[in-house]
Short mmCIF file of C-alpha atoms and ligand atoms in Angstrom, two decimals:
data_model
loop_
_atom_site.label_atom_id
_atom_site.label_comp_id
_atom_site.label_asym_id
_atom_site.label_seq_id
_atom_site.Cartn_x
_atom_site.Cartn_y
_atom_site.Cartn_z
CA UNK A 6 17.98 42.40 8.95
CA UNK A 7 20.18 39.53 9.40
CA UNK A 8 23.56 39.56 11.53
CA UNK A 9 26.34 39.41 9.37
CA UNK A 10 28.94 36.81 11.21
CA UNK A 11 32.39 36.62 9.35
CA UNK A 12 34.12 33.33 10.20
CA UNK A 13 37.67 33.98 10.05
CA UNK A 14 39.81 31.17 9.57
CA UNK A 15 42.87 29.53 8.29
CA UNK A 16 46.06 32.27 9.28
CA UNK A 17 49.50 32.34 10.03
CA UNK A 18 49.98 29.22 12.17
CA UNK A 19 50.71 25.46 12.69
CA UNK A 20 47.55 25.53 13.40
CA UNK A 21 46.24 26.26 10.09
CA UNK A 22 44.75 23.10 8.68
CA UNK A 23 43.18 23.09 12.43
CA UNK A 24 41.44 25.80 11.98
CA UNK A 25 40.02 25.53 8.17
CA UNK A 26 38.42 22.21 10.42
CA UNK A 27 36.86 23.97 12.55
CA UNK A 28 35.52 26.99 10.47
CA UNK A 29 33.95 24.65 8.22
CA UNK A 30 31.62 23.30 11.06
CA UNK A 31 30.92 26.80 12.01
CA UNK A 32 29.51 28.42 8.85
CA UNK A 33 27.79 24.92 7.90
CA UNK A 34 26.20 24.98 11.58
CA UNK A 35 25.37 29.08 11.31
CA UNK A 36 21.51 29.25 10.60
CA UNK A 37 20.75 31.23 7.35
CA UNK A 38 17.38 32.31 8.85
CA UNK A 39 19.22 34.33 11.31
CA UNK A 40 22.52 35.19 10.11
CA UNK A 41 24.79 35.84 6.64
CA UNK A 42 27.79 34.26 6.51
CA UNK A 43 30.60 35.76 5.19
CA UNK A 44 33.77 33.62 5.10
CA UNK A 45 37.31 35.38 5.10
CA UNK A 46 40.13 33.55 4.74
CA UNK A 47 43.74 33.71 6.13
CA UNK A 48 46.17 32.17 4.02
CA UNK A 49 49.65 30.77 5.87
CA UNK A 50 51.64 33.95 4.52
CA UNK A 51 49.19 35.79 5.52
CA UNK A 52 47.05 36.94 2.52
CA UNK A 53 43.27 37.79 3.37
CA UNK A 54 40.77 36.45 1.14
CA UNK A 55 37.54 37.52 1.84
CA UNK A 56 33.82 36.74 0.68
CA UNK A 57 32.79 33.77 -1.91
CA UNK A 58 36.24 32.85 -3.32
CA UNK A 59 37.90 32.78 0.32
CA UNK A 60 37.56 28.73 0.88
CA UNK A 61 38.63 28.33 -2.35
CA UNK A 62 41.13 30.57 -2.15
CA UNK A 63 43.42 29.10 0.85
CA UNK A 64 42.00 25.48 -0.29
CA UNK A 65 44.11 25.99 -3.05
CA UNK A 66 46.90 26.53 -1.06
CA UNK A 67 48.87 28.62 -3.57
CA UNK A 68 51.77 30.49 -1.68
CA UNK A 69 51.53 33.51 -2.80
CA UNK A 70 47.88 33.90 -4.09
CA UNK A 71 47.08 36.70 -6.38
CA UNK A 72 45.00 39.57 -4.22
CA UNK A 73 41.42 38.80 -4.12
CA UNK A 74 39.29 41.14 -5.78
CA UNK A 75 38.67 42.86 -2.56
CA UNK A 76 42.32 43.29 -2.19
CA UNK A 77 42.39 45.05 -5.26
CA UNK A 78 39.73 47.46 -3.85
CA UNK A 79 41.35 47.93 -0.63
CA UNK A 80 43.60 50.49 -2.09
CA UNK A 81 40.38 52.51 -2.97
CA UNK A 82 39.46 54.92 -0.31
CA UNK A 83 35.98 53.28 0.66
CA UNK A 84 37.48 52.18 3.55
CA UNK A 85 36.41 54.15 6.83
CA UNK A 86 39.17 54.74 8.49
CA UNK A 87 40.77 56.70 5.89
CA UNK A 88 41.05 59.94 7.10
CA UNK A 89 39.58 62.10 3.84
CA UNK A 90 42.54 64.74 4.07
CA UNK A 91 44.63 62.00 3.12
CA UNK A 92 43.06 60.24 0.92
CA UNK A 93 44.74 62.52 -1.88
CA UNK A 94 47.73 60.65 -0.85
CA UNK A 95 50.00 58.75 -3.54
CA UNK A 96 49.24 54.58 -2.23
CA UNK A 97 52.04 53.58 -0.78
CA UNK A 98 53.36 49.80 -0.96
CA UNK A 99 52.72 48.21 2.37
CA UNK A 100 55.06 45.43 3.04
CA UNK A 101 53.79 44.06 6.16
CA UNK A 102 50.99 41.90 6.20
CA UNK A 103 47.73 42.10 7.01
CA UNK A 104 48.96 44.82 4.02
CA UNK A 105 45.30 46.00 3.90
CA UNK A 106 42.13 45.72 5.94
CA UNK A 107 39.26 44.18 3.70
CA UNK A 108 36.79 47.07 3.31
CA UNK A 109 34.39 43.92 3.65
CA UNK A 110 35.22 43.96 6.97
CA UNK A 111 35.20 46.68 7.70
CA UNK A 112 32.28 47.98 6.71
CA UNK A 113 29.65 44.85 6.30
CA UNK A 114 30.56 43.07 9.27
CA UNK A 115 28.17 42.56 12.69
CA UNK A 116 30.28 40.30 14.59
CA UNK A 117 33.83 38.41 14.06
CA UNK A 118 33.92 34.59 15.19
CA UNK A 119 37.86 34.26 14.64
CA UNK A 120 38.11 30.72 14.56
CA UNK A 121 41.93 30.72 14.50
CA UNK A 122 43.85 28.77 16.47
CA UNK A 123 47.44 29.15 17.75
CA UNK A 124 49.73 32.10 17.28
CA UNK A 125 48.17 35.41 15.04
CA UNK A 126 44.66 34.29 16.12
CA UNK A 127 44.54 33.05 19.31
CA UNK A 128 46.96 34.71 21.29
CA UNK A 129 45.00 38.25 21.19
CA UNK A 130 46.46 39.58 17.66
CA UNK A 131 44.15 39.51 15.94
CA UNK A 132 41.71 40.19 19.26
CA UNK A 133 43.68 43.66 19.02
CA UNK A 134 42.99 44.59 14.68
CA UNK A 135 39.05 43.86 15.91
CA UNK A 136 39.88 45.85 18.58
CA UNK A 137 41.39 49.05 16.98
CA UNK A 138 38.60 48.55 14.39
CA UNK A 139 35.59 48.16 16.56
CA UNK A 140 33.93 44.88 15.45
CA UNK A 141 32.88 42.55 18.29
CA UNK A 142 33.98 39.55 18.09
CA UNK A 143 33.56 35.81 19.37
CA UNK A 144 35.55 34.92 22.08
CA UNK A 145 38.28 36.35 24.43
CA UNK A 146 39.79 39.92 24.45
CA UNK A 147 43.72 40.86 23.84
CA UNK A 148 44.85 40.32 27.37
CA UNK A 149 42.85 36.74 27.94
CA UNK A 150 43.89 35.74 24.69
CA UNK A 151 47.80 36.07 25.14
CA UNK A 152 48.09 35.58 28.51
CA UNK A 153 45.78 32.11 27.76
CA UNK A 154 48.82 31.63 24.47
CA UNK A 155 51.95 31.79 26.59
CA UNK A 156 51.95 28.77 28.94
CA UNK A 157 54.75 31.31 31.44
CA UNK A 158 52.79 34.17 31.96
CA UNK A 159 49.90 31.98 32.25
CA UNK A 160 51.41 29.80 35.05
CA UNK A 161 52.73 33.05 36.43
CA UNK A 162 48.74 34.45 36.71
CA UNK A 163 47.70 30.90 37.95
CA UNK A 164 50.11 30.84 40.67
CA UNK A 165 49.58 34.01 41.68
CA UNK A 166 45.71 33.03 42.29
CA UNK A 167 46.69 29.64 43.60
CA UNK A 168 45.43 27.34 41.51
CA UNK A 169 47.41 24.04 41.71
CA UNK A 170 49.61 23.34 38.13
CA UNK A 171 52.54 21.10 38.31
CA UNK A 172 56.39 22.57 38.94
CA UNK A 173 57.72 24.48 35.96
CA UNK A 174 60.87 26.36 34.96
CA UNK A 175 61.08 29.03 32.45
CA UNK A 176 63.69 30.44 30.51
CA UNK A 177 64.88 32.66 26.90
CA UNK A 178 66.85 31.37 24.17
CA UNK A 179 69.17 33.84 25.32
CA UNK A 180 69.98 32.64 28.71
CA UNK A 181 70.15 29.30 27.42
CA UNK A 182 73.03 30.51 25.17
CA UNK A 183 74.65 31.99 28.09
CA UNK A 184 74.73 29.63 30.44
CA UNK A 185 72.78 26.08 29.59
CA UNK A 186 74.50 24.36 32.22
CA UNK A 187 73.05 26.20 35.10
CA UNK A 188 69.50 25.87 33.69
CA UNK A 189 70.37 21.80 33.33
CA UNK A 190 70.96 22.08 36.96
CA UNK A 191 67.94 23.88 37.59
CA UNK A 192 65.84 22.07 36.01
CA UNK A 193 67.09 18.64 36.98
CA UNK A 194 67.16 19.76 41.07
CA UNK A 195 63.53 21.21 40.52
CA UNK A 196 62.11 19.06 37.98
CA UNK A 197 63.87 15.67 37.31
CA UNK A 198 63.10 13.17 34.93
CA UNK A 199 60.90 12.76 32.76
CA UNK A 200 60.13 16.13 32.12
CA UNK A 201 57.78 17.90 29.37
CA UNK A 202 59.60 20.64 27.42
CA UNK A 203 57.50 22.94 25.64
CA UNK A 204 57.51 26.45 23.73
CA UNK A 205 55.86 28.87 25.21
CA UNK A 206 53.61 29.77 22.72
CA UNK A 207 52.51 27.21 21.07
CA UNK A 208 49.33 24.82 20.95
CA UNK A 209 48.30 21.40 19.28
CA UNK A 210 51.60 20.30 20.79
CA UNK A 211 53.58 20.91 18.13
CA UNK A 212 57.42 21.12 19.25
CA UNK A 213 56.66 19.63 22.73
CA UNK A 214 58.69 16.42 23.93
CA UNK A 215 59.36 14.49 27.02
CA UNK A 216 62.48 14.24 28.10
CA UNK A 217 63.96 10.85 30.19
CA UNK A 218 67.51 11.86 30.50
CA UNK A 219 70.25 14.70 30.00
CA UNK A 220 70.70 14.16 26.69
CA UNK A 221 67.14 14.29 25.17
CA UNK A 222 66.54 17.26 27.92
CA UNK A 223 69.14 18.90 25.84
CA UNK A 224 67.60 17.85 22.48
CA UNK A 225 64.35 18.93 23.26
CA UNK A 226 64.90 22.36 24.35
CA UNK A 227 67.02 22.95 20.84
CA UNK A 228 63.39 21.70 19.10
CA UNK A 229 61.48 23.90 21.59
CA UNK A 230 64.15 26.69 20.72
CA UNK A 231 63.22 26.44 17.29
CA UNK A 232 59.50 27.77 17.72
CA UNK A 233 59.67 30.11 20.02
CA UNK A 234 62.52 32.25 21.75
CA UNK A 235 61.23 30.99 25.25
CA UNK A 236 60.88 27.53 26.62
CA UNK A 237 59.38 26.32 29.31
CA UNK A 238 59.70 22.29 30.91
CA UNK A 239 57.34 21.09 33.74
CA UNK A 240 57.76 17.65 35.42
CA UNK A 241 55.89 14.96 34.24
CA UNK A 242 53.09 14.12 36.21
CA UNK A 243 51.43 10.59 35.62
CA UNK A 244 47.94 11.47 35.49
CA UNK A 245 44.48 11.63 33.33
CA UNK A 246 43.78 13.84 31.25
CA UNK A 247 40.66 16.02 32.18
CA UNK A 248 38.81 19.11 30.23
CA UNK A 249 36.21 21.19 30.50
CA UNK A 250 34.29 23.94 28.90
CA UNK A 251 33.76 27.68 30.28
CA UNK A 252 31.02 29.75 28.53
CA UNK A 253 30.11 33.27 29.54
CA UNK A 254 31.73 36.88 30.64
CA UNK A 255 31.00 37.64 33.84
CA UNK A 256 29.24 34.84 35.29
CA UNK A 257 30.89 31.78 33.32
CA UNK A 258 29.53 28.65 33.76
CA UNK A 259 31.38 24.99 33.28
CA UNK A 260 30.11 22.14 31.10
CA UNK A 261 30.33 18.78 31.93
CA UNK A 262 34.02 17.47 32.21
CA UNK A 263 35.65 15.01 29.53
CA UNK A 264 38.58 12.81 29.75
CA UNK A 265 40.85 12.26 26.99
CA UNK A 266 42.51 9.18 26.50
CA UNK A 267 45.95 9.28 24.01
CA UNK A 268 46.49 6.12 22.12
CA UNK A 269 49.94 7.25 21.99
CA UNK A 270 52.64 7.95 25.00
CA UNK A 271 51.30 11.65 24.97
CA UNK A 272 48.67 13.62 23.58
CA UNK A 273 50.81 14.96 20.69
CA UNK A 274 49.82 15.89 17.32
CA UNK A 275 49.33 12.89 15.87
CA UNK A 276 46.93 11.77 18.73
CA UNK A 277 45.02 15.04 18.31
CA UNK A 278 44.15 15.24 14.69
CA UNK A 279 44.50 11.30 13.59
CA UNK A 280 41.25 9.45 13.45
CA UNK A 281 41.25 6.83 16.87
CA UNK A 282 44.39 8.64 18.24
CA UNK A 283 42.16 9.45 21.36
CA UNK A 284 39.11 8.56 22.99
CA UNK A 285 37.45 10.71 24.49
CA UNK A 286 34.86 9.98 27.16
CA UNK A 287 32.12 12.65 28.13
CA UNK A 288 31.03 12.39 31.20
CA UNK A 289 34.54 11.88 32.74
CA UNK A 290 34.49 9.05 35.09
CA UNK A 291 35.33 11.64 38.44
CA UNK A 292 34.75 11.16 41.63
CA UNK A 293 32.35 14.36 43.50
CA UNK A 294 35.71 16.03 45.05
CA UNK A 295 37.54 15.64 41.51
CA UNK A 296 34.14 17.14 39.85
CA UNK A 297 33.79 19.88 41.81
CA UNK A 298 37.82 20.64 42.30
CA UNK A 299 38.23 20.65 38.44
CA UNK A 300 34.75 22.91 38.06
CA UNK A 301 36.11 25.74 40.44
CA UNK A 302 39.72 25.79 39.21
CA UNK A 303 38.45 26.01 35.49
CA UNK A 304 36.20 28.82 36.42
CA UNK A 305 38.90 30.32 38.51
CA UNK A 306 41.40 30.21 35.49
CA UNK A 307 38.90 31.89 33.21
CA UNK A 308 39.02 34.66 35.29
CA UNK A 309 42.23 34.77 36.24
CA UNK A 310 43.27 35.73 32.50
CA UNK A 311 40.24 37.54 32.18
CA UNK A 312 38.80 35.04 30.06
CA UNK A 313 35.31 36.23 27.98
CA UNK A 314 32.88 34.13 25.79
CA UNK A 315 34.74 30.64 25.70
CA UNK A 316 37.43 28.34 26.73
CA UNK A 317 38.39 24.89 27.36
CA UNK A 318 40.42 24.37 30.79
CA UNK A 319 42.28 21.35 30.58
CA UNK A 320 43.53 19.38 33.30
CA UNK A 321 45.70 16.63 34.74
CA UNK A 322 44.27 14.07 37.64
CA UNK A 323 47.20 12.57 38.72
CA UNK A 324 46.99 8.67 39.47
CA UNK A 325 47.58 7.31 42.82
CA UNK A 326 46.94 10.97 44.46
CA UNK A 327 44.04 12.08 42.73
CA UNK A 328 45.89 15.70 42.86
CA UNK A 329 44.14 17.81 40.82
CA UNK A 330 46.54 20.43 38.22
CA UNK A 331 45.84 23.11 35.96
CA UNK A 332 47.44 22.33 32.64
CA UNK A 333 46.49 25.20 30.15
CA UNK A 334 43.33 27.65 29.28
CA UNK A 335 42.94 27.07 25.76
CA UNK A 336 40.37 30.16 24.16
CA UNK A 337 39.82 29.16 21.05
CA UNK A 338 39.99 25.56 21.26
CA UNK A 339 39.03 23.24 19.03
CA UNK A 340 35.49 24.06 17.08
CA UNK A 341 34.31 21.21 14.83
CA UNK A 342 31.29 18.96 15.84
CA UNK A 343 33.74 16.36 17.01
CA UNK A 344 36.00 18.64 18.74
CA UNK A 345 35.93 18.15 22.77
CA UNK A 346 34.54 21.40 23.61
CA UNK A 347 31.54 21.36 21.59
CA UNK A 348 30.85 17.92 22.28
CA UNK A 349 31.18 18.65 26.16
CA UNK A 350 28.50 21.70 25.80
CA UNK A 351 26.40 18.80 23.71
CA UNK A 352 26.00 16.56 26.90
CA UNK A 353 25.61 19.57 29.03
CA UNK A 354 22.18 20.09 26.59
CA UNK A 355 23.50 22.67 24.66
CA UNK A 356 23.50 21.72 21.00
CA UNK A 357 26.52 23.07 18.40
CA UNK A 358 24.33 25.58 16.71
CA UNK A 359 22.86 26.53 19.92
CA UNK A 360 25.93 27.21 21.50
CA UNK A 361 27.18 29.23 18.54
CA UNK A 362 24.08 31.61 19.06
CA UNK A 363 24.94 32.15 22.77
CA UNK A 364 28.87 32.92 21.62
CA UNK A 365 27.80 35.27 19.11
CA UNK A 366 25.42 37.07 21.95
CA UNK A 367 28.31 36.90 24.25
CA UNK A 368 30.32 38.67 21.87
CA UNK A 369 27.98 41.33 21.12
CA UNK A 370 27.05 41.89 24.86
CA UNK A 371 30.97 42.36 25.84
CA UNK A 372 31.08 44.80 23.01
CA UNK A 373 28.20 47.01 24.36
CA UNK A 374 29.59 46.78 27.69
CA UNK A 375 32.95 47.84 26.83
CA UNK A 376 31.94 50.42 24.48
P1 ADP B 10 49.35 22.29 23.88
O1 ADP B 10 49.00 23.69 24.22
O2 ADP B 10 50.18 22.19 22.67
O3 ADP B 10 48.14 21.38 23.88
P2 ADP B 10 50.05 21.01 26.42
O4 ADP B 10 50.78 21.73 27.49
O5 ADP B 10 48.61 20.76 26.64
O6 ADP B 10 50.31 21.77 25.05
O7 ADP B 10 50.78 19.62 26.20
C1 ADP B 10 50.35 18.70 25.23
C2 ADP B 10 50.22 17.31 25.83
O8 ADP B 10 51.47 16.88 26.37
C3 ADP B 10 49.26 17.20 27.00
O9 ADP B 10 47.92 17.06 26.57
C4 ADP B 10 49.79 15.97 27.72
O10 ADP B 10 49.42 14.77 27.05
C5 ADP B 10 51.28 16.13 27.57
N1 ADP B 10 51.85 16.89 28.71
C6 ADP B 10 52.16 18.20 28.70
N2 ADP B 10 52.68 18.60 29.87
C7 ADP B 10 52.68 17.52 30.67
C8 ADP B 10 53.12 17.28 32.02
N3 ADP B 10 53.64 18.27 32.77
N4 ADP B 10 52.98 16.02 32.50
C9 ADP B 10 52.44 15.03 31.75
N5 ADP B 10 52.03 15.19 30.48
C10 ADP B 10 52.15 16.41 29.93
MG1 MG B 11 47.13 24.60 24.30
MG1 MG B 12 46.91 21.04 25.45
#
C-alpha cells in the first residue's frame, strides 16, 4: 500500500502565500508510485479544507469559505477520538478554530509534511494538534519548532550553548509602555546605531526595520509592536549573508553553505519573494575556517533547540573580521525548487524529490522512536 502524505499548507500567517509556494512544489515533486497525496488546505481565518477541492478552495481566497464537505462530516461521530459514551451528545457550536479535526486526517493519514511557514505552523502549533493526535509528521517537534519561532528564547538557548550571535536586547509591549525611555537608553548604550528591530515571532521579515537614529528606533519598535507583544533589536552587523541546510534527528548532517546576496539595503520581503531581489550563490565563496565555523555552529543550533528532520541555519560573516554569527534556525524554511534550502541539498547531490523521501523517513523514524 502506498503512504498517504498530507501536505498541509496555506494557514493563519503572513506567511500564507509563502507557503501555498512551497506546497505546490511538494505534492508536484511527491512520486505517485510511492505515495498518495492528499492536499489539506489552511485558509487565512483558519478554515481547513481538505482533499480534492482544498487548492481550490484557499485559491479562491473567499474569507469565509463555506465548510468543505468534510467539514460537514466532521460533526458525524466517525471521528476516533470521540469517546462513544458521548457521542449521544447534542453538537455543540465550536467557536474556535481549527473548529473540527478533518476525519480525513485523522483517520487516512500516514505522515503530515506541514509545509507552513511562520506563526500557527511553524512555531510548534500545529507540531502539538499532530502531536495530541498521533500522526508523524515532517519536520521539527513542539519545543524545536517554537523555540526555532521566537528569535528571544532562541538567542537565550544559543547563548547559553555559546554559539556566537550578535548583541541583542529584548523587551514586552508592556515594559515599553512603562518606561520606553530606559529601554532607549539601553538599547542605545548596548546596541547603538544602526540597529535591526524585529518581532519576536515573526519570519519572512515582515515588520523588521533598521533603525539609524532615535527617532526611527522609536518608529520601528511601534511597527514591531504591532505584530507581536515582544520586540527584540540587535546591532547591525555589516556582514554576508550565509545559510545552510541541517537534515536528520540525531546525527544531522549540513549541506553545502549558500550566500545570499539582497538587491535591496536588507533582505526584507520584497528581496525574498520578488523575482532578482537576491542572488543567491551555492557554493558560498568561504574560506576553510568560515566553512567549517558555520558547519559546527549550524549543527550546534539544531541541537540546541532540539531541532529534528530539517532546518536552514542562517548566518552573518561579518566583513573586515570575518566573525562568524548565528542569525536564526529557521524549521520550515522555504520549500519550493528555487527556495535556498532545497537548492543547497541539490549541490550537496541530493535531488528535491530525493530529499523529500529522506524527510518523510525522518519523520516516520522520530515517530517510532518517540512512541
Ligand atoms: P526573518 O526571520 O524574518 O527572516 P531575520 O532576523 O533573518 O528575520 O532578519 C531579516 C533580514 O534582516 C536578514 O536576512 C538581514 O538581511 C537583516 N538583518 C536582520 N538582523 C540583522 C542584524 N543584526 N544585522 C544586519 N542585518 C540584519
Ligand atoms: Mg526567520
Ligand atoms: Mg531570516
Amino acid at each position: 500500500r502506498k503512504l498517504r502524505v498530507g501536505v498541509i499548507f496555506g494557514g493563519k500567517s503572513g506567511e500564507h502565500e509563502v507557503s501555498l509556494q512551497s506546497a505546490k512544489s511538494v505534492m508536484d515533486a511527491l512520486d505517485p508510485l510511492h505515495y498518495t497525496t492528499i492536499p489539506i488546505g489552511i485558509s487565512k481565518d483558519g478554515r481547513w479544507h481538505v482533499g480534492k477541492g482544498a487548492w481550490k478552495a484557499l485559491e479562491a481566497k473567499q474569507p469565509a469559505a463555506l465548510p468543505s464537505k468534510s467539514a460537514q462530516n466532521a460533526s458525524s461521530p466517525s471521528n476516533r477520538f470521540i469517546n462513544p459514551e458521548i457521542q449521544g451528545l447534542s453538537p455543540v457550536e465550536v467557536k474556535r478554530s481549527p473548529d473540527w479535526l478533518p476525519p480525513a486526517l485523522v483517520n487516512e493519514i500516514d505522515v503530515v509534511f506541514p509545509v507552513l511557514h511562520g506563526t500557527f505552523g511553524e512555531d510548534g502549533t500545529i507540531q502539538g494538534l499532530l502531536e495530541m493526535v498521533g500522526i508523524p509528521y515532517v519536520g521539527s517537534g513542539v519545543l524545536a519548532s517554537a523555540l526555532g519561532m521566537d528569535k528571544i528564547a532562541m538567542k537565550q538557548i544559543f547563548s547559553a550553548v555559546g554559539i556566537p550571535q550578535a548583541r541583542w536586547v529584548g523587551f514586552t509591549r508592556a515594559s515599553w509602555a512603562q518606561d520606553d525611555g530606559r529601554i532607549v537608553r539601553e538599547i542605545e548604550e548596548q546596541l547603538g546605531y544602526p540597529c535591526f528591530v524585529k518581532p519576536a515571532n515573526l519570519g519572512s521579515s515582515v515588520g523588521i526595520s533598521k533603525a539609524r537614529n532615535q527617532r526611527e528606533l522609536v518608529e520601528a519598535v511601534h511597527l514591531a509592536l504591532s505584530y507581536d507583544r515582544r520586540v527584540i533589536v540587535e546591532e547591525a552587523i555589516d556582514a554576508r549573508e550565509i545559510e545552510i541546510g541541517i537534515l536528520g534527528n540525531d546525527d544531522p548532517i549540513a549541506s553545502v553553505a549558500g550566500e545570499i546576496v539582497p538587491k535591496r539595503e536588507f533582505y526584507d520581503y520584497e528581496a525574498k519573494y520578488q523575482d532578482g531581489g537576491a542572488e543567491l550563490r551555492i557554493p558560498a565563496d568561504l574560506s576553510p575556517e568560515e566553512r567549517k565555523a558555520v558547519e559546527s555552529y549550524a549543527i550546534r543550533a539544531f541541537q540546541a533547540i532540539d531541532g529534528s528532520g530539517l532546518a536552514r541555519v542562517d548566518f552573518f560573516v561579518e566583513r573586515g573580521t570575518g566573525r562568524v554569527l548565528v542569525n536564526e534556525i529557521n524549521t520550515m524554511p522555504g520549500f519550493t525548487r528555487f527556495s535556498m534550502y532545497p537548492k543547497l541539498w541539490e549541490a550537496s547531490g541530493l535531488a528535491y524529490d530525493k530529499l523529500l523521501d529522506r524527510l518523510i523517513e525522518l519523520a516516520l523514524e522520530r515517530h517510532a522512536e518517540r512512541s
